[in-house]
PDB file of C-alpha atoms in Angstrom:
ATOM      1  CA  UNK S 116     -35.778  20.250 -17.291  1.00  0.00           C
ATOM      2  CA  UNK S 117     -32.443  18.442 -17.073  1.00  0.00           C
ATOM      3  CA  UNK S 118     -30.549  21.744 -17.452  1.00  0.00           C
ATOM      4  CA  UNK S 119     -32.595  23.213 -14.608  1.00  0.00           C
ATOM      5  CA  UNK S 120     -31.727  20.261 -12.377  1.00  0.00           C
ATOM      6  CA  UNK S 121     -28.030  20.651 -13.172  1.00  0.00           C
ATOM      7  CA  UNK S 122     -28.196  24.377 -12.402  1.00  0.00           C
ATOM      8  CA  UNK S 123     -29.962  23.760  -9.095  1.00  0.00           C
ATOM      9  CA  UNK S 124     -27.413  21.112  -8.161  1.00  0.00           C
ATOM     10  CA  UNK S 125     -24.584  23.557  -8.884  1.00  0.00           C
ATOM     11  CA  UNK S 126     -26.201  26.290  -6.801  1.00  0.00           C
ATOM     12  CA  UNK S 127     -26.755  23.892  -3.900  1.00  0.00           C
ATOM     13  CA  UNK S 128     -23.126  22.732  -4.033  1.00  0.00           C
ATOM     14  CA  UNK S 129     -21.889  26.335  -4.034  1.00  0.00           C
ATOM     15  CA  UNK S 130     -24.106  27.193  -1.079  1.00  0.00           C
ATOM     16  CA  UNK S 131     -22.863  24.146   0.793  1.00  0.00           C
ATOM     17  CA  UNK S 132     -19.248  25.087   0.087  1.00  0.00           C
ATOM     18  CA  UNK S 133     -19.753  28.686   1.230  1.00  0.00           C
ATOM     19  CA  UNK S 134     -21.589  27.509   4.337  1.00  0.00           C
ATOM     20  CA  UNK S 135     -18.782  25.105   5.180  1.00  0.00           C
ATOM     21  CA  UNK S 136     -16.217  27.905   4.795  1.00  0.00           C
ATOM     22  CA  UNK S 137     -18.188  30.196   7.059  1.00  0.00           C
ATOM     23  CA  UNK S 138     -18.680  27.418   9.562  1.00  0.00           C
ATOM     24  CA  UNK S 139     -15.026  26.404   9.669  1.00  0.00           C
ATOM     25  CA  UNK S 140     -13.410  29.884   9.755  1.00  0.00           C
ATOM     26  CA  UNK S 141     -13.406  32.402  12.580  1.00  0.00           C
ATOM     27  CA  UNK S 142     -12.455  36.024  11.884  1.00  0.00           C
ATOM     28  CA  UNK S 143     -10.370  37.737  14.563  1.00  0.00           C
ATOM     29  CA  UNK S 144      -9.544  41.466  14.583  1.00  0.00           C
ATOM     30  CA  UNK S 145      -6.160  42.601  15.863  1.00  0.00           C
ATOM     31  CA  UNK S 146      -6.230  44.797  18.962  1.00  0.00           C
ATOM     32  CA  UNK S 147      -3.885  47.753  18.437  1.00  0.00           C
ATOM     33  CA  UNK S 148      -3.148  48.043  22.133  1.00  0.00           C
ATOM     34  CA  UNK S 149      -2.393  44.417  23.006  1.00  0.00           C
ATOM     35  CA  UNK S 150      -1.686  42.478  19.801  1.00  0.00           C
ATOM     36  CA  UNK S 151       0.770  44.756  17.974  1.00  0.00           C
ATOM     37  CA  UNK S 152       4.409  45.744  18.550  1.00  0.00           C
ATOM     38  CA  UNK S 153       5.235  49.255  17.252  1.00  0.00           C
ATOM     39  CA  UNK S 154       8.751  50.185  16.122  1.00  0.00           C
ATOM     40  CA  UNK S 155       9.328  53.886  15.411  1.00  0.00           C
ATOM     41  CA  UNK S 156       6.986  56.853  15.760  1.00  0.00           C
ATOM     42  CA  UNK S 157       3.330  56.006  15.383  1.00  0.00           C
ATOM     43  CA  UNK S 158       0.220  58.037  16.074  1.00  0.00           C
ATOM     44  CA  UNK S 159      -3.434  57.283  16.428  1.00  0.00           C
ATOM     45  CA  UNK S 160      -6.498  59.281  15.382  1.00  0.00           C
ATOM     46  CA  UNK S 161     -10.174  58.592  16.009  1.00  0.00           C
ATOM     47  CA  UNK S 162     -11.628  60.818  13.248  1.00  0.00           C
ATOM     48  CA  UNK S 163     -10.366  58.861  10.265  1.00  0.00           C
ATOM     49  CA  UNK S 164     -12.211  59.302   6.959  1.00  0.00           C
ATOM     50  CA  UNK S 165     -12.645  55.524   6.981  1.00  0.00           C
ATOM     51  CA  UNK S 166     -14.890  55.740  10.064  1.00  0.00           C
ATOM     52  CA  UNK S 167     -12.604  53.827  12.374  1.00  0.00           C
ATOM     53  CA  UNK S 168      -9.520  54.406  14.434  1.00  0.00           C
ATOM     54  CA  UNK S 169      -6.465  55.090  12.299  1.00  0.00           C
ATOM     55  CA  UNK S 170      -2.875  54.181  13.113  1.00  0.00           C
ATOM     56  CA  UNK S 171      -0.441  56.148  10.970  1.00  0.00           C
ATOM     57  CA  UNK S 172       3.216  57.108  10.676  1.00  0.00           C
ATOM     58  CA  UNK S 173       5.278  59.438   8.515  1.00  0.00           C
ATOM     59  CA  UNK S 174       8.629  58.032   9.618  1.00  0.00           C
ATOM     60  CA  UNK S 175      10.521  56.014   7.055  1.00  0.00           C
ATOM     61  CA  UNK S 176      11.423  52.500   8.277  1.00  0.00           C
ATOM     62  CA  UNK S 177       8.775  52.623  11.013  1.00  0.00           C
ATOM     63  CA  UNK S 178       7.238  49.170  11.447  1.00  0.00           C
ATOM     64  CA  UNK S 179       4.507  47.234  13.164  1.00  0.00           C
ATOM     65  CA  UNK S 180       4.924  43.568  14.049  1.00  0.00           C
ATOM     66  CA  UNK S 181       1.800  41.433  14.310  1.00  0.00           C
ATOM     67  CA  UNK S 182       1.865  37.813  15.533  1.00  0.00           C
ATOM     68  CA  UNK S 183      -1.230  35.783  14.671  1.00  0.00           C
ATOM     69  CA  UNK S 184      -2.520  32.246  14.259  1.00  0.00           C
ATOM     70  CA  UNK S 185      -4.545  31.249  11.233  1.00  0.00           C
ATOM     71  CA  UNK S 186      -4.370  30.661   7.511  1.00  0.00           C
ATOM     72  CA  UNK S 187      -5.395  34.054   6.037  1.00  0.00           C
ATOM     73  CA  UNK S 188      -4.447  37.634   6.998  1.00  0.00           C
ATOM     74  CA  UNK S 189      -6.109  40.807   5.674  1.00  0.00           C
ATOM     75  CA  UNK S 190      -4.680  44.355   5.983  1.00  0.00           C
ATOM     76  CA  UNK S 191      -6.871  47.433   5.329  1.00  0.00           C
ATOM     77  CA  UNK S 192      -6.006  51.128   5.395  1.00  0.00           C
ATOM     78  CA  UNK S 193      -6.438  54.572   3.879  1.00  0.00           C
ATOM     79  CA  UNK S 194      -4.787  55.707   0.640  1.00  0.00           C
ATOM     80  CA  UNK S 195      -4.182  59.270  -0.610  1.00  0.00           C
ATOM     81  CA  UNK S 196      -1.664  61.279  -2.613  1.00  0.00           C
ATOM     82  CA  UNK S 197       0.808  61.111   0.295  1.00  0.00           C
ATOM     83  CA  UNK S 198       0.715  57.367   0.787  1.00  0.00           C
ATOM     84  CA  UNK S 199       4.105  55.734   0.433  1.00  0.00           C
ATOM     85  CA  UNK S 200       5.439  52.255  -0.310  1.00  0.00           C
ATOM     86  CA  UNK S 201       4.698  49.435   2.102  1.00  0.00           C
ATOM     87  CA  UNK S 202       7.099  46.519   2.635  1.00  0.00           C
ATOM     88  CA  UNK S 203       5.425  43.304   3.821  1.00  0.00           C
ATOM     89  CA  UNK S 204       7.285  40.345   5.335  1.00  0.00           C
ATOM     90  CA  UNK S 205       5.545  37.224   6.676  1.00  0.00           C
ATOM     91  CA  UNK S 206       7.549  34.469   8.343  1.00  0.00           C
ATOM     92  CA  UNK S 207      10.314  33.239   6.061  1.00  0.00           C
ATOM     93  CA  UNK S 208       8.404  34.068   2.906  1.00  0.00           C
ATOM     94  CA  UNK S 209       9.939  36.405   0.358  1.00  0.00           C
ATOM     95  CA  UNK S 210       9.030  40.049   1.255  1.00  0.00           C
ATOM     96  CA  UNK S 211       7.025  42.072  -1.242  1.00  0.00           C
ATOM     97  CA  UNK S 212       6.261  45.771  -1.770  1.00  0.00           C
ATOM     98  CA  UNK S 213       2.858  47.393  -2.061  1.00  0.00           C
ATOM     99  CA  UNK S 214       2.413  50.817  -3.703  1.00  0.00           C
ATOM    100  CA  UNK S 215      -0.299  52.757  -1.824  1.00  0.00           C
ATOM    101  CA  UNK S 216      -0.311  56.084  -3.701  1.00  0.00           C
ATOM    102  CA  UNK S 217      -3.769  57.300  -4.772  1.00  0.00           C
ATOM    103  CA  UNK S 218      -4.846  60.685  -6.150  1.00  0.00           C
ATOM    104  CA  UNK S 219      -8.123  60.398  -4.271  1.00  0.00           C
ATOM    105  CA  UNK S 220      -8.686  59.520  -0.660  1.00  0.00           C
ATOM    106  CA  UNK S 221     -10.086  56.040  -0.321  1.00  0.00           C
ATOM    107  CA  UNK S 222     -10.367  53.259   2.205  1.00  0.00           C
ATOM    108  CA  UNK S 223      -9.205  50.032   0.616  1.00  0.00           C
ATOM    109  CA  UNK S 224      -7.814  46.627   1.193  1.00  0.00           C
ATOM    110  CA  UNK S 225      -4.028  46.748   0.969  1.00  0.00           C
ATOM    111  CA  UNK S 226      -3.632  42.995   0.497  1.00  0.00           C
ATOM    112  CA  UNK S 227      -4.996  39.579   1.485  1.00  0.00           C
ATOM    113  CA  UNK S 228      -2.414  36.868   2.102  1.00  0.00           C
ATOM    114  CA  UNK S 229      -3.168  33.148   2.285  1.00  0.00           C
ATOM    115  CA  UNK S 230      -0.824  30.702   3.974  1.00  0.00           C
ATOM    116  CA  UNK S 231      -0.777  27.438   5.885  1.00  0.00           C
ATOM    117  CA  UNK S 232      -2.714  27.208   9.115  1.00  0.00           C
ATOM    118  CA  UNK S 233      -0.509  27.848  12.130  1.00  0.00           C
ATOM    119  CA  UNK S 234       1.314  30.558  14.068  1.00  0.00           C
ATOM    120  CA  UNK S 235       2.833  33.345  11.972  1.00  0.00           C
ATOM    121  CA  UNK S 236       4.558  36.720  12.332  1.00  0.00           C
ATOM    122  CA  UNK S 237       3.976  39.650   9.991  1.00  0.00           C
ATOM    123  CA  UNK S 238       5.836  42.966   9.791  1.00  0.00           C
ATOM    124  CA  UNK S 239       4.639  46.088   7.947  1.00  0.00           C
ATOM    125  CA  UNK S 240       7.242  48.800   7.198  1.00  0.00           C
ATOM    126  CA  UNK S 241       7.033  52.215   5.496  1.00  0.00           C
ATOM    127  CA  UNK S 242      10.114  52.329   3.231  1.00  0.00           C
ATOM    128  CA  UNK S 243       9.613  55.529   1.245  1.00  0.00           C
ATOM    129  CA  UNK S 244       7.472  57.780  -0.910  1.00  0.00           C
ATOM    130  CA  UNK S 245       5.613  56.505  -3.933  1.00  0.00           C
ATOM    131  CA  UNK S 246       5.971  59.737  -6.000  1.00  0.00           C
ATOM    132  CA  UNK S 247       9.134  60.121  -8.094  1.00  0.00           C
ATOM    133  CA  UNK S 248      11.400  63.003  -6.975  1.00  0.00           C
ATOM    134  CA  UNK S 249      11.835  64.180 -10.595  1.00  0.00           C
ATOM    135  CA  UNK S 250       8.142  65.038 -10.795  1.00  0.00           C
ATOM    136  CA  UNK S 251       8.511  67.721  -8.182  1.00  0.00           C
ATOM    137  CA  UNK S 252       8.767  67.965  -4.472  1.00  0.00           C
ATOM    138  CA  UNK S 253       8.200  64.530  -2.991  1.00  0.00           C
ATOM    139  CA  UNK S 254       5.566  64.641  -0.272  1.00  0.00           C
ATOM    140  CA  UNK S 255       6.280  63.196   3.099  1.00  0.00           C
ATOM    141  CA  UNK S 256       5.247  59.525   2.871  1.00  0.00           C
ATOM    142  CA  UNK S 257       2.505  58.408   5.170  1.00  0.00           C
ATOM    143  CA  UNK S 258       1.175  54.984   6.088  1.00  0.00           C
ATOM    144  CA  UNK S 259      -2.381  54.687   7.414  1.00  0.00           C
ATOM    145  CA  UNK S 260      -3.570  51.373   8.873  1.00  0.00           C
ATOM    146  CA  UNK S 261      -7.219  50.984   9.812  1.00  0.00           C
ATOM    147  CA  UNK S 262      -7.780  47.285  10.347  1.00  0.00           C
ATOM    148  CA  UNK S 263      -5.918  43.947  10.448  1.00  0.00           C
ATOM    149  CA  UNK S 264      -7.864  40.686  10.608  1.00  0.00           C
ATOM    150  CA  UNK S 265      -6.944  37.043  10.288  1.00  0.00           C
ATOM    151  CA  UNK S 266      -8.944  33.868   9.747  1.00  0.00           C
ATOM    152  CA  UNK S 267      -8.678  30.837  12.018  1.00  0.00           C
ATOM    153  CA  UNK S 268     -10.260  27.457  11.188  1.00  0.00           C
ATOM    154  CA  UNK S 269     -13.064  26.698  13.631  1.00  0.00           C
ATOM    155  CA  UNK S 270     -11.481  23.449  14.855  1.00  0.00           C
ATOM    156  CA  UNK S 271      -8.149  25.132  15.594  1.00  0.00           C
ATOM    157  CA  UNK S 272      -9.878  28.061  17.306  1.00  0.00           C
ATOM    158  CA  UNK S 273     -11.922  25.700  19.486  1.00  0.00           C
ATOM    159  CA  UNK S 274      -8.753  23.857  20.459  1.00  0.00           C
ATOM    160  CA  UNK S 275      -6.985  27.100  21.366  1.00  0.00           C
ATOM    161  CA  UNK S 276      -9.989  28.337  23.363  1.00  0.00           C
ATOM    162  CA  UNK S 277     -10.248  25.053  25.208  1.00  0.00           C
ATOM    163  CA  UNK S 278      -6.572  25.347  26.052  1.00  0.00           C
ATOM    164  CA  UNK S 279      -7.265  28.309  28.348  1.00  0.00           C
ATOM    165  CA  UNK S 280      -9.411  26.112  30.587  1.00  0.00           C
ATOM    166  CA  UNK S 281      -8.146  23.374  32.859  1.00  0.00           C
ATOM    167  CA  UNK S 282      -8.732  20.216  30.830  1.00  0.00           C
ATOM    168  CA  UNK S 283      -9.383  16.823  32.293  1.00  0.00           C
ATOM    169  CA  UNK S 284      -6.586  14.495  31.242  1.00  0.00           C
ATOM    170  CA  UNK S 285      -7.928  11.844  28.911  1.00  0.00           C
ATOM    171  CA  UNK S 286      -5.663   9.118  27.575  1.00  0.00           C
ATOM    172  CA  UNK S 287      -5.496   9.302  23.810  1.00  0.00           C
ATOM    173  CA  UNK S 288      -3.579   7.492  21.125  1.00  0.00           C
ATOM    174  CA  UNK S 289      -1.479   9.611  18.829  1.00  0.00           C
ATOM    175  CA  UNK S 290      -1.981   9.186  15.047  1.00  0.00           C
ATOM    176  CA  UNK S 291       1.501   7.731  14.659  1.00  0.00           C
ATOM    177  CA  UNK S 292       0.745   5.105  17.279  1.00  0.00           C
ATOM    178  CA  UNK S 293      -2.529   4.301  15.577  1.00  0.00           C
ATOM    179  CA  UNK S 294      -0.687   3.753  12.333  1.00  0.00           C
ATOM    180  CA  UNK S 295       1.828   1.459  14.047  1.00  0.00           C
ATOM    181  CA  UNK S 296      -0.899  -0.586  15.752  1.00  0.00           C
ATOM    182  CA  UNK S 297      -2.773  -0.931  12.492  1.00  0.00           C
ATOM    183  CA  UNK S 298       0.385  -2.010  10.711  1.00  0.00           C
ATOM    184  CA  UNK S 299       1.139  -4.613  13.381  1.00  0.00           C
ATOM    185  CA  UNK S 300      -2.403  -6.004  13.294  1.00  0.00           C
ATOM    186  CA  UNK S 301      -2.312  -6.156   9.522  1.00  0.00           C
ATOM    187  CA  UNK S 302       1.020  -7.983   9.553  1.00  0.00           C
ATOM    188  CA  UNK S 303      -0.227 -10.520  12.113  1.00  0.00           C
ATOM    189  CA  UNK S 304      -3.413 -11.182  10.157  1.00  0.00           C
ATOM    190  CA  UNK S 305      -1.418 -11.561   6.950  1.00  0.00           C
ATOM    191  CA  UNK S 306       0.872 -14.115   8.614  1.00  0.00           C
ATOM    192  CA  UNK S 307      -2.083 -16.100   9.969  1.00  0.00           C
ATOM    193  CA  UNK S 308      -3.809 -16.156   6.589  1.00  0.00           C
ATOM    194  CA  UNK S 309      -0.549 -17.173   4.908  1.00  0.00           C
ATOM    195  CA  UNK S 310      -0.038 -20.058   7.343  1.00  0.00           C
ATOM    196  CA  UNK S 311      -3.620 -21.269   6.806  1.00  0.00           C
ATOM    197  CA  UNK S 312      -3.242 -21.159   3.032  1.00  0.00           C
ATOM    198  CA  UNK S 313       0.092 -22.988   3.186  1.00  0.00           C
ATOM    199  CA  UNK S 314      -1.407 -25.706   5.387  1.00  0.00           C
ATOM    200  CA  UNK S 315      -4.323 -26.110   2.994  1.00  0.00           C
ATOM    201  CA  UNK S 316      -1.981 -26.496   0.024  1.00  0.00           C
ATOM    202  CA  UNK S 317       0.151 -29.086   1.842  1.00  0.00           C
ATOM    203  CA  UNK S 318      -2.954 -31.066   2.905  1.00  0.00           C
ATOM    204  CA  UNK S 319      -4.338 -30.980  -0.636  1.00  0.00           C
ATOM    205  CA  UNK S 320      -1.076 -32.273  -2.116  1.00  0.00           C
ATOM    206  CA  UNK S 321      -0.820 -35.010   0.528  1.00  0.00           C
ATOM    207  CA  UNK S 322      -4.375 -36.228  -0.131  1.00  0.00           C
ATOM    208  CA  UNK S 323      -3.829 -36.142  -3.849  1.00  0.00           C
ATOM    209  CA  UNK S 324      -0.645 -38.174  -3.548  1.00  0.00           C
ATOM    210  CA  UNK S 325      -2.332 -40.754  -1.267  1.00  0.00           C
ATOM    211  CA  UNK S 326      -5.284 -41.047  -3.612  1.00  0.00           C
ATOM    212  CA  UNK S 327      -2.923 -41.594  -6.530  1.00  0.00           C
ATOM    213  CA  UNK S 328      -1.308 -44.530  -4.746  1.00  0.00           C
ATOM    214  CA  UNK S 329      -4.631 -46.353  -4.206  1.00  0.00           C
ATOM    215  CA  UNK S 330      -6.088 -45.542  -7.593  1.00  0.00           C
ATOM    216  CA  UNK S 331      -7.418 -48.509  -9.640  1.00  0.00           C
ATOM    217  CA  UNK S 332      -5.122 -49.396 -12.536  1.00  0.00           C
ATOM    218  CA  UNK S 333      -6.533 -52.200 -14.787  1.00  0.00           C
ATOM    219  CA  UNK S 334      -3.158 -52.699 -16.446  1.00  0.00           C
ATOM    220  CA  UNK S 335      -1.543 -53.490 -13.111  1.00  0.00           C
ATOM    221  CA  UNK S 336      -4.238 -56.098 -12.354  1.00  0.00           C
ATOM    222  CA  UNK S 337      -3.785 -57.761 -15.746  1.00  0.00           C
ATOM    223  CA  UNK S 338      -0.025 -57.973 -15.293  1.00  0.00           C
ATOM    224  CA  UNK S 339      -0.426 -59.393 -11.776  1.00  0.00           C
ATOM    225  CA  UNK S 340      -2.907 -62.057 -13.011  1.00  0.00           C
ATOM    226  CA  UNK S 341      -0.618 -63.095 -15.835  1.00  0.00           C
ATOM    227  CA  UNK S 342       2.295 -63.365 -13.466  1.00  0.00           C
ATOM    228  CA  UNK S 343       0.358 -65.573 -11.030  1.00  0.00           C
ATOM    229  CA  UNK S 344      -0.700 -67.921 -13.852  1.00  0.00           C
ATOM    230  CA  UNK S 345       2.936 -68.690 -14.705  1.00  0.00           C
ATOM    231  CA  UNK S 346       4.248 -71.019 -11.942  1.00  0.00           C
ATOM    232  CA  UNK S 347       7.733 -71.061 -13.420  1.00  0.00           C
ATOM    233  CA  UNK S 348       8.223 -67.317 -13.179  1.00  0.00           C
ATOM    234  CA  UNK S 349      10.607 -66.430 -10.338  1.00  0.00           C
ATOM    235  CA  UNK S 350       8.844 -63.082  -9.899  1.00  0.00           C
ATOM    236  CA  UNK S 351       5.396 -64.551  -9.342  1.00  0.00           C
ATOM    237  CA  UNK S 352       4.030 -63.491  -5.957  1.00  0.00           C
ATOM    238  CA  UNK S 353       3.711 -66.267  -3.378  1.00  0.00           C
ATOM    239  CA  UNK S 354       5.184 -68.887  -5.747  1.00  0.00           C
ATOM    240  CA  UNK S 355       7.784 -69.995  -3.244  1.00  0.00           C
ATOM    241  CA  UNK S 356       5.138 -70.546  -0.567  1.00  0.00           C
ATOM    242  CA  UNK S 357       2.315 -72.087  -2.599  1.00  0.00           C
ATOM    243  CA  UNK S 358       4.219 -74.191  -5.203  1.00  0.00           C
ATOM    244  CA  UNK S 359       7.595 -74.638  -3.559  1.00  0.00           C
ATOM    245  CA  UNK S 360       7.886 -78.447  -4.140  1.00  0.00           C
ATOM    246  CA  UNK S 361       6.894 -78.132  -7.783  1.00  0.00           C
ATOM    247  CA  UNK S 362       9.285 -75.323  -8.332  1.00  0.00           C
ATOM    248  CA  UNK S 363      12.078 -77.361  -6.756  1.00  0.00           C
ATOM    249  CA  UNK S 364      11.258 -80.368  -8.954  1.00  0.00           C
ATOM    250  CA  UNK S 365      11.260 -78.201 -12.028  1.00  0.00           C
ATOM    251  CA  UNK S 366      14.616 -76.791 -11.058  1.00  0.00           C
ATOM    252  CA  UNK S 367      16.040 -80.281 -10.538  1.00  0.00           C
ATOM    253  CA  UNK S 368      14.585 -81.370 -13.857  1.00  0.00           C
ATOM    254  CA  UNK S 369      16.177 -78.491 -15.643  1.00  0.00           C
ATOM    255  CA  UNK S 370      19.522 -79.197 -14.036  1.00  0.00           C
ATOM    256  CA  UNK S 371      19.415 -82.931 -14.729  1.00  0.00           C
ATOM    257  CA  UNK S 372      18.164 -82.837 -18.256  1.00  0.00           C
ATOM    258  CA  UNK S 373      20.737 -80.280 -19.224  1.00  0.00           C
ATOM    259  CA  UNK S 374      23.557 -82.932 -18.689  1.00  0.00           C
ATOM    260  CA  UNK S 375      21.733 -86.134 -19.897  1.00  0.00           C
ATOM    261  CA  UNK S 376      23.427 -87.853 -22.836  1.00  0.00           C
ATOM    262  CA  UNK S 377      21.670 -90.775 -24.615  1.00  0.00           C
ATOM    263  CA  UNK S 378      24.214 -93.117 -26.185  1.00  0.00           C
ATOM    264  CA  UNK S 379      23.299 -95.137 -29.293  1.00  0.00           C
ATOM    265  CA  UNK S 380      23.120 -98.930 -28.859  1.00  0.00           C
ATOM    266  CA  UNK S 381      26.372-100.635 -29.373  1.00  0.00           C
ATOM    267  CA  UNK S 382      26.543-103.389 -32.053  1.00  0.00           C
ATOM    268  CA  UNK S 383      28.317-106.664 -31.140  1.00  0.00           C
ATOM    269  CA  UNK S 384      28.546-109.704 -33.471  1.00  0.00           C
ATOM    270  CA  UNK S 385      26.633-112.747 -32.356  1.00  0.00           C
ATOM    271  CA  UNK S 386      28.571-115.639 -30.978  1.00  0.00           C
ATOM    272  CA  UNK S 387      28.608-119.164 -32.500  1.00  0.00           C
ATOM    273  CA  UNK S 388      26.223-120.396 -29.881  1.00  0.00           C
ATOM    274  CA  UNK S 389      23.625-117.925 -30.740  1.00  0.00           C
ATOM    275  CA  UNK S 390      24.126-118.645 -34.436  1.00  0.00           C
ATOM    276  CA  UNK S 391      23.806-122.385 -33.902  1.00  0.00           C
ATOM    277  CA  UNK S 392      20.650-121.957 -32.036  1.00  0.00           C
ATOM    278  CA  UNK S 393      19.276-119.795 -34.736  1.00  0.00           C
ATOM    279  CA  UNK S 394      19.902-122.571 -37.306  1.00  0.00           C
ATOM    280  CA  UNK S 395      18.148-125.261 -35.315  1.00  0.00           C
ATOM    281  CA  UNK S 396      14.920-126.342 -36.732  1.00  0.00           C
ATOM    282  CA  UNK S 397      11.917-124.831 -35.219  1.00  0.00           C
ATOM    283  CA  UNK S 398       9.054-127.043 -34.155  1.00  0.00           C
ATOM    284  CA  UNK S 399       6.246-127.430 -36.667  1.00  0.00           C
ATOM    285  CA  UNK S 400       8.346-125.871 -39.300  1.00  0.00           C
ATOM    286  CA  UNK S 401       8.387-127.565 -42.622  1.00  0.00           C
ATOM    287  CA  UNK S 402      11.503-127.664 -44.618  1.00  0.00           C
ATOM    288  CA  UNK S 403      11.631-125.449 -47.581  1.00  0.00           C
ATOM    289  CA  UNK S 404      11.397-127.144 -50.927  1.00  0.00           C
TER     290      UNK S 404
END
């Protein structure tokens, strides 16, 4: 069942691709009277074995020049034992030769050439016989052309057909200008987004720095409390204002006590008067035995 589904999907995709090719290509047949430039002697017959009008020449170096617009060109003709060698040149591409000799008469496709879509110029030239001269008498070479067609994409063909009518001018923006406008808009939007992101980063850093300043630090509070409890510390906040007299007294004390010298008592012998007084009898004192 799965293989059947895959097969059906492949068939549907192929049908869609072929339908898109048919829908996007337009086949145009070259008009021998208006679309072709003949160089040399050319003749035309209406009773060609291929059932269509036949343009032929037996003159070496006779050419036809066909201008066309499209992406594929197809050249058909008749081949027989007198058909010669065809030289094909398209635009600036390298020319190539096509041997048309055939022992039997047949109507065939000479070649199909694919190229880029656009305006092209093709030349077809009979350059000689296909049969070697050593094999016998070389027949007169002949080139028979029955049909030339080229394929044009549907969009390009519609544009060329619309060009024959008088169009109403409609302001349009060229693709290059669209690309430039898109690039400018993208650059402006990128700059705006960059500025917004930069501002957000700066604001975030500023808030983070401010928050760090006001953050609670228990160590700082402990140090500040210890400093306030020491009235003699010169770095204590508000010491000069709250305890200025005490601080001044402490300073004076430190200055004065640093130069204070205590002298020992000086010994002086007692005078006779003091000695006599000391020997006088004291009241209520009994003499010693």
